[in-house]
C-alpha cells in the first residue's frame, strides 16, 4: 500500500531557484531548516531550526564558540494545560568548536505565554491586546489617566515592560547523559544589565542575574544567549529598551526593525565532555517561566510530546533540507513521485538514483511516505 505523503503549508514557501552542492537543478530550499512554528521570528533567519548552525541565531553575528553542526538535530515539543498547542520547544544538536564539541540546546517559548513585546507596543498583555499598534498607535492619556502614563494590560492589569524581562526571567534546563543520569542542571538568565554589552544589557548566563547552577559544573556551561540580547546587541536595535518595535497580533515584522525576534528564546552551549563516557543523552525542561506571563501564573509545568501534525517535518540534516513543491525536490533524472507534495529530507524526493540516506520522508521510485527514525 502506498504511504501517504506529508502535507505542506504553502504559506511557508517562497521562490528559491539556486542550485546547491550535491543537489539537482530542481532543488527548492524555500525553508531549508524548518524550526518551531511559533510566529514572530522577524527576518534575520532565526526562524530556522538549530541544525542551520550559528548563522541562524540572528543578524549573522559571529560567535566565538560552536556553530558547525556535527550530527542530526532533535526537536521536542512541551505541553502545559493546552494539549494541542505547545507551550515551548527544546532543540539540541552537537556542534564543533576548537575547544571540543559542544552540546547546543535551544528553548523557544510560545509567544502566547510570553514575548518580546513591551511598553506601549505590548501585544496580548491585557488591554493592549485589543489594539493593532501598526494601525492604532497608543493614544494620548484619557480621562482618569495621569499624564505620561500608559494603559496597563496583562492578567490583573500587570502589563509588560522591558524591566519585567530584565527583572526576573530565566529558564531552567536539565541535561542528562545517554544512560539517563542528570549531569547538568541550571537556571539561565534571560537578560540583565551588563557594562560589557553594546546596549548595556545581556544574558549573564549561569553566573549572574537570575542564572544559577543547581547540579554540575558552571565551567561546563560555555555560553548562554537570549533572543532579546541578540535583538539589542547583534541586530543593533539597542534603542528599544522602553517600547519594543510596534507589531500586530500575528507579529508582522516592523519595517524599522525587521530583524526583531518577538519570541523569547534561550540558547545554551555545554561541553560534551561533561557527559562522560556515556555521551550526551537528552535536554528537557520541567516548566516554563515568565514574570509576568500572559497566563494566570508565572510558571507552567510542562510535559514532552510529539509536535503538532501541521508543523513541517523537522530538519535534522546539518547540510539542510528542502521542501518539495509538486512532489519534486532535486535529484536526477527528474522523475517526481506520484504523491505530489511530499517533503524531502536531504534534498531528494522521488525517481532514481537512490532515496536520501537520512530520510524523514522516504521516496523510492513512485512511492513517497513517512518513516520514523
C-alpha positions in Angstrom: 0.0 0.0 0.0 1.3 3.4 -0.9 2.2 5.5 2.1 0.5 8.9 2.3 2.8 11.9 1.9 3.0 14.8 4.4 1.2 17.9 3.5 3.0 21.3 3.2 1.7 24.7 4.3 2.3 26.6 1.1 2.2 29.9 3.1 5.7 29.0 4.3 7.2 28.7 0.8 9.0 31.4 -1.1 10.6 31.3 -4.5 14.1 29.8 -4.4 15.8 28.7 -7.5 19.5 28.4 -6.6 21.4 25.2 -7.1 23.3 23.7 -4.2 26.2 21.3 -3.9 25.0 17.7 -4.2 21.5 18.7 -5.2 19.8 18.6 -8.6 18.6 21.6 -10.5 15.1 21.0 -9.2 16.2 21.7 -5.6 13.9 24.1 -3.8 15.1 25.3 -0.5 12.4 27.8 0.5 12.5 26.6 4.1 16.0 24.9 4.3 15.7 24.3 8.1 12.1 24.5 9.3 12.2 25.3 13.0 9.5 25.5 15.7 6.4 27.0 14.1 5.8 29.9 16.5 5.2 33.3 14.9 7.4 36.4 15.5 10.9 35.4 14.3 11.4 38.5 12.2 13.6 38.4 9.1 17.0 37.7 10.5 16.9 34.0 9.7 16.3 32.9 13.3 13.2 31.1 12.4 15.4 28.2 11.1 15.9 25.1 13.2 19.0 24.5 15.2 20.6 22.4 12.5 21.2 25.6 10.5 24.1 26.5 12.8 25.2 29.7 14.5 24.4 31.9 11.5 20.7 31.3 12.2 21.0 32.9 15.6 20.1 36.3 14.2 21.7 39.0 12.1 24.7 36.8 11.2 26.5 37.7 14.3 29.8 35.7 14.6 30.1 33.5 17.7 33.4 32.6 19.4 32.1 29.1 20.0 30.3 26.2 18.3 28.4 26.9 15.1 29.2 24.0 12.9 26.8 21.0 13.5 28.4 17.6 13.5 25.3 15.5 13.6 21.5 15.4 13.4 19.3 17.7 15.5 16.4 16.8 17.8 13.2 18.7 18.4 10.8 18.0 21.3 7.5 19.9 22.0 6.4 20.6 25.6 2.8 21.0 26.6 1.1 22.7 29.5 -2.6 22.9 30.1 -3.3 23.1 26.3 -2.8 19.6 24.9 -3.0 20.8 21.3 -0.6 23.8 21.3 3.0 23.5 22.6 3.9 25.9 25.4 7.6 25.5 24.3 10.0 23.6 22.2 13.5 22.3 23.0 16.0 21.6 20.3 19.6 20.2 20.6 22.5 19.4 18.4 26.2 18.7 18.8 28.5 21.4 17.3 32.2 21.6 16.6 34.3 24.0 18.5 38.1 24.5 18.7 38.0 23.7 22.5 36.0 20.5 22.0 32.5 19.5 20.9 29.6 21.4 22.5 26.0 20.4 23.0 23.9 23.3 21.8 20.4 23.5 23.4 17.7 25.9 22.4 14.4 26.6 24.3 11.8 28.6 22.4 8.7 29.7 24.3 5.3 30.1 22.7 4.5 33.9 22.3 1.1 33.2 23.7 2.9 32.7 27.1 5.5 35.5 26.9 7.1 37.5 24.2 9.5 40.3 23.5 6.8 43.0 23.2 6.6 45.6 25.9 5.7 49.2 26.8 3.3 51.0 24.6 3.6 48.2 21.9 2.9 45.2 24.1 0.8 42.6 22.3 -1.6 40.3 24.2 -0.9 41.8 27.6 -4.5 42.7 28.6 -6.0 46.0 27.3 -3.1 46.5 24.8 -4.1 43.2 23.1 -7.2 44.9 21.7 -5.1 47.3 19.7 -3.2 46.8 16.4 -0.2 49.0 17.1 0.5 49.4 13.4 -2.9 50.7 12.6 -3.8 52.1 16.1 -0.8 53.7 17.8 -1.1 54.4 21.5 -3.5 57.3 22.2 -3.0 60.3 24.5 -4.0 59.7 28.1 -7.7 59.8 28.6 -9.9 60.8 31.5 -8.8 59.4 34.7 -5.2 58.7 33.5 -2.2 60.6 34.8 -0.2 62.5 32.2 2.6 60.4 30.9 1.0 57.1 32.0 0.3 54.3 29.5 -2.7 51.9 29.6 -1.9 48.8 31.7 -2.7 45.4 30.4 -1.9 41.8 31.2 -3.6 39.5 33.6 -4.7 41.5 36.6 -3.6 44.7 34.8 0.1 43.9 35.1 1.0 44.9 31.5 4.5 44.2 30.2 7.6 46.3 30.5 11.2 46.0 29.5 12.1 45.9 33.2 9.9 42.9 33.6 12.1 40.9 31.3 15.3 42.3 33.0 14.0 41.7 36.5 13.4 38.0 37.0 13.0 36.0 33.8 15.0 32.8 33.4 14.8 29.2 32.1 15.7 26.0 34.0 17.4 23.3 31.9 18.1 19.6 32.7 20.7 17.8 30.7 21.3 14.0 31.0 23.8 11.6 29.7 22.9 8.7 27.4 22.2 6.4 30.4 19.7 8.9 31.8 21.9 10.3 34.6 21.5 14.0 35.3 24.8 15.7 34.5 24.0 19.4 34.2 21.1 21.3 35.8 21.0 25.1 35.8 19.0 28.3 35.5 19.9 30.5 32.6 19.5 34.3 32.9 17.3 35.9 30.2 18.7 39.4 30.3 20.3 41.8 32.8 22.3 45.0 32.9 25.8 44.4 31.5 28.5 47.1 31.2 30.3 45.0 28.6 27.3 44.7 26.2 26.8 47.1 23.2 23.3 48.0 24.5 24.1 47.8 28.2 22.1 44.6 28.5 22.9 40.9 28.0 22.3 37.4 29.5 24.6 36.8 32.4 24.4 33.0 31.9 24.5 30.8 34.9 26.7 33.1 37.0 24.7 36.3 37.3 21.3 37.9 37.1 18.7 35.1 37.6 21.2 32.4 36.4 22.3 29.7 38.8 24.0 26.3 38.8 21.9 23.6 40.5 24.0 20.5 39.6 27.1 20.0 37.6 29.9 22.5 36.9 29.4 26.1 35.8 32.6 25.8 33.8 30.9 23.3 31.5 28.3 25.9 30.5 30.4 27.7 27.9 27.8 30.3 26.9 24.2 31.5 27.2 22.4 33.8 24.8 18.9 35.0 24.6 16.8 36.3 21.7 16.3 39.7 23.4 20.1 40.0 23.9 20.6 39.4 20.2 17.9 41.9 19.3 19.6 44.6 21.3 23.2 43.8 20.5 23.8 41.6 17.4 21.0 43.2 15.5 21.9 46.7 16.6 18.4 47.5 18.0 19.6 48.7 21.4 17.4 51.8 21.3 14.3 49.6 22.0 14.5 49.5 25.8 11.3 51.3 26.6 8.9 50.3 23.9 9.5 47.2 21.6 9.1 47.7 17.9 5.4 48.0 17.0 3.7 44.9 15.5 0.3 43.3 15.3 -1.3 40.2 16.7 0.5 37.9 14.2 3.9 39.6 14.9 4.3 41.2 11.5 7.9 42.5 11.1 8.3 46.2 11.7 9.8 48.0 8.7 12.1 49.9 11.1 13.2 46.8 12.9 12.7 43.8 10.5 15.2 41.6 12.4 13.5 41.9 15.8 12.6 38.5 17.2 9.4 38.7 19.2 9.9 35.2 20.6 11.6 34.5 23.9 14.4 32.1 23.3 17.3 30.7 25.3 20.4 29.2 23.7 22.9 27.4 25.8 26.2 25.6 24.9 27.5 22.9 27.3 30.7 20.9 26.9 30.0 17.4 25.5 32.8 16.1 27.8 30.5 16.9 30.8 28.5 13.8 29.9 31.4 11.4 30.3 31.9 8.1 28.6 28.1 7.6 28.2 27.9 10.7 26.0 25.1 13.2 25.8 21.6 11.9 26.1 18.8 14.5 26.3 17.8 18.1 27.2 14.5 18.9 28.8 12.6 21.4 30.9 10.0 20.7 33.7 8.3 24.1 33.4 8.3 27.4 31.6 8.6 30.7 33.5 8.0 34.4 32.9 7.2 37.0 35.4 4.7 38.2 34.4 3.3 35.9 31.7 0.2 36.2 29.6 -1.3 33.3 31.6 -2.8 33.4 35.1 0.5 32.3 36.7 4.2 33.0 36.0 5.2 29.3 36.0 3.5 26.5 34.0 4.5 22.8 34.4 5.1 21.1 31.0 5.5 17.5 29.7 7.2 16.4 26.4 5.2 15.2 23.5 5.0 15.0 19.7 4.9 18.3 17.8 1.6 19.2 16.1 1.0 17.2 12.8 0.5 20.5 10.9 4.2 21.5 11.5 6.6 20.7 8.7 8.9 17.7 9.4 11.8 19.0 11.4 15.1 19.3 9.5 17.7 17.1 11.2 20.3 17.2 8.5 23.1 19.8 9.1 23.5 20.1 5.3 20.0 21.4 5.1 16.6 20.1 4.0 14.3 21.2 1.2 10.5 21.2 1.0 9.3 19.9 -2.4 6.7 21.7 -4.5 4.7 19.4 -6.8 6.4 16.4 -5.3 9.9 17.1 -6.6 13.0 18.2 -4.7 16.2 17.8 -6.7 18.0 14.7 -7.9 18.4 13.4 -11.5 16.7 12.3 -13.5 13.8 14.5 -12.6 11.2 11.8 -12.0 8.7 13.2 -9.4 6.8 10.8 -7.2 3.1 10.1 -7.9 2.3 11.5 -4.5 2.9 15.2 -5.2 3.7 17.5 -2.3 6.0 15.1 -0.4 8.7 16.6 1.7 12.3 15.6 1.0 14.9 15.4 3.7 18.4 15.6 2.4 17.3 17.3 -0.8 15.9 14.4 -2.8 12.4 13.1 -3.2 11.4 10.6 -5.9 12.8 9.0 -9.0 16.2 7.3 -9.3 19.0 7.2 -8.1 18.6 6.1 -4.5 16.4 7.7 -1.8 18.1 10.1 0.7 20.5 8.5 3.1 18.9 10.2 6.2 15.3 10.4 5.2 12.4 11.7 7.3 10.3 11.0 4.2 11.4 8.1 2.0 10.9 8.3 -1.7 11.5 5.1 -3.7 10.6 5.2 -7.3 7.0 6.5 -7.3 6.5 5.8 -3.6 6.8 8.6 -1.0 5.8 8.0 2.6 6.9 8.9 6.1 9.2 6.8 8.1 10.4 7.3 11.6 13.9 7.4 12.9 
